[in-house]
Amino acid sequence: PSPEYIKNQFAQILVCLVRRDFPHSWPTFFTDLIAAAKNDASGLTADIFLRICYEVDQEFVAEINRSQEDEKFNSTMKDYLRDHAMPQLVDCWYHIMTTFESRSPALVTMALATLKVYVFWIDIHLVVNEKMLSFLSSHLSHSAFGEEVANCYHEIVKKKMRSPEAKFAVLQAVNVFKLFDSV
């Protein structure tokens, strides 16, 4: 098997353990994971971290027919993540993007792909803020991961909002028309 296959399988196994052991036996799973990824100089732990984050979305958020018990756990997990871990997760993705932007465009692409799938269900202000938008706008034309930046913008723009005013505020913050000028 390829190294990517093994990493993906490892991430899937860890997410299965989360389903079984979180929060009872492993309440610090997300804080442990974030700390390991932020202290990674080589990129290997960041790679595994991003794969795990992607699998968390696939396991607990993706629209798949599940049992009522699984749906209840998934809802609890999403609520936990929103209330206790999302700012730290998004900050860690940003850290990976800025740390590895010149050393490992593949990691930046993975971080952007992960961010993209989370935009749908997290607080939009975790993504639509000066720090993140500055990174996104300055990398829209990047040869290695500009397409994934565009995909993030796509998810931000299509995100459903509670009101037209909230949607307009997001569109204003993203400054969609200025983006067209930069491409």
XYZ file of C-alpha atoms in Angstrom:
183
model
C 0.000 0.000 0.000
C 1.040 3.579 -0.642
C 2.078 5.875 2.216
C -1.071 7.973 1.576
C -3.258 4.896 1.937
C -1.602 4.023 5.249
C -1.975 7.597 6.533
C -5.650 7.634 5.518
C -6.261 4.301 7.230
C -4.511 5.550 10.373
C -6.712 8.664 10.363
C -9.839 6.542 9.924
C -8.810 4.283 12.815
C -8.260 7.280 15.092
C -11.667 8.688 14.171
C -13.226 5.300 14.974
C -11.518 5.512 18.365
C -12.960 8.988 18.816
C -16.430 7.621 18.142
C -15.843 4.919 20.734
C -13.827 6.758 23.394
C -14.656 10.450 23.165
C -15.266 12.171 25.493
C -15.300 9.498 28.210
C -11.895 7.836 27.837
C -10.088 10.437 25.762
C -11.472 13.898 26.581
C -8.285 15.620 25.422
C -8.249 14.106 21.940
C -8.671 17.384 20.056
C -6.344 19.426 22.272
C -3.709 16.666 22.045
C -4.081 16.555 18.283
C -3.827 20.335 17.885
C -0.769 20.552 20.151
C 1.010 17.817 18.202
C 0.247 19.461 14.850
C 1.362 22.915 15.989
C 4.674 21.550 17.309
C 5.474 19.699 14.097
C 8.456 20.939 12.122
C 8.623 18.097 9.598
C 5.033 18.160 8.362
C 4.282 14.497 9.085
C 2.121 15.187 12.133
C 0.434 18.099 10.352
C -0.356 15.747 7.470
C -1.947 13.183 9.810
C -3.769 15.972 11.684
C -5.344 17.248 8.451
C -6.366 13.740 7.414
C -7.973 13.218 10.825
C -9.820 16.548 10.574
C -11.101 15.573 7.146
C -12.220 12.171 8.460
C -13.950 13.836 11.436
C -16.021 15.840 8.979
C -16.774 12.750 6.905
C -17.693 10.660 9.949
C -19.702 13.169 11.972
C -21.026 15.728 9.498
C -21.344 14.305 5.976
C -24.890 13.547 4.922
C -24.959 9.765 5.063
C -27.841 7.582 6.217
C -27.042 6.629 9.783
C -28.808 5.083 12.721
C -30.687 7.336 15.111
C -28.057 6.608 17.773
C -25.246 7.606 15.402
C -27.103 10.778 14.419
C -27.474 11.711 18.077
C -23.766 11.166 18.737
C -22.842 13.070 15.559
C -24.978 16.011 16.633
C -23.347 15.985 20.071
C -19.905 15.822 18.471
C -20.626 18.741 16.120
C -21.952 20.791 19.032
C -18.847 19.959 21.070
C -16.563 20.942 18.204
C -18.424 24.208 17.602
C -18.432 25.094 21.303
C -14.970 23.916 22.348
C -12.603 23.140 19.501
C -13.358 24.961 16.246
C -11.426 28.177 16.917
C -8.358 26.113 17.835
C -8.782 23.789 14.834
C -9.133 26.694 12.396
C -6.154 28.415 14.008
C -4.115 25.242 13.578
C -5.089 25.003 9.888
C -3.980 28.614 9.482
C -0.727 27.805 11.296
C -0.083 24.908 8.918
C -0.875 27.057 5.875
C 1.517 29.813 6.913
C 4.248 27.520 8.254
C 4.399 25.240 5.232
C 3.398 27.576 2.380
C 6.905 27.597 0.919
C 8.126 24.193 2.169
C 5.123 22.002 1.409
C 2.417 23.294 -0.911
C 0.780 19.852 -0.629
C 0.162 20.428 3.095
C -1.286 23.866 2.374
C -3.573 22.303 -0.225
C -4.698 19.708 2.339
C -5.340 22.421 4.933
C -7.395 24.421 2.448
C -9.343 21.314 1.394
C -10.093 20.624 5.058
C -11.144 24.216 5.684
C -13.391 24.044 2.629
C -15.445 21.115 3.963
C -15.857 22.725 7.387
C -17.072 26.122 6.106
C -20.522 24.605 5.557
C -21.200 24.044 9.269
C -18.868 26.196 11.367
C -19.221 29.807 12.465
C -18.432 31.818 9.338
C -16.472 34.365 11.372
C -13.802 31.746 12.001
C -13.053 31.985 8.280
C -14.298 35.436 7.321
C -11.850 37.479 9.339
C -8.896 39.674 8.486
C -6.226 37.039 9.133
C -7.794 34.240 7.081
C -9.074 36.442 4.264
C -5.673 38.073 3.956
C -4.066 34.668 3.507
C -6.706 33.535 1.034
C -6.647 36.683 -1.075
C -2.859 36.780 -1.247
C -2.718 33.166 -2.437
C -5.609 33.061 -4.905
C -3.223 33.082 -7.859
C -0.717 30.656 -6.304
C 0.248 28.019 -8.837
C 0.210 25.083 -6.403
C -2.871 25.755 -4.288
C -4.725 28.717 -5.784
C -7.465 26.402 -7.032
C -8.113 25.184 -3.478
C -8.188 28.822 -2.298
C -10.860 29.475 -4.953
C -12.771 26.442 -3.671
C -12.704 27.908 -0.150
C -14.083 31.184 -1.478
C -16.785 29.236 -3.286
C -17.855 27.557 -0.041
C -17.806 30.876 1.832
C -19.960 32.593 -0.783
C -22.482 29.750 -1.050
C -22.803 29.250 2.726
C -26.382 29.662 3.878
C -26.876 32.477 6.356
C -29.629 33.329 8.809
C -30.577 36.530 7.045
C -29.932 38.457 3.834
C -28.134 41.095 5.915
C -25.732 38.505 7.320
C -25.094 37.156 3.832
C -24.467 40.647 2.494
C -22.020 41.326 5.344
C -20.072 38.174 4.445
C -20.019 39.112 0.770
C -18.818 42.589 1.681
C -16.075 41.195 3.928
C -14.914 38.795 1.234
C -14.985 41.667 -1.274
C -15.942 39.412 -4.159
C -15.561 42.018 -6.885
C -12.033 42.900 -5.789
C -11.178 39.201 -5.997
C -12.056 39.188 -9.687
C -9.576 42.000 -10.230
C -6.787 40.066 -8.536
C -7.075 36.997 -10.776
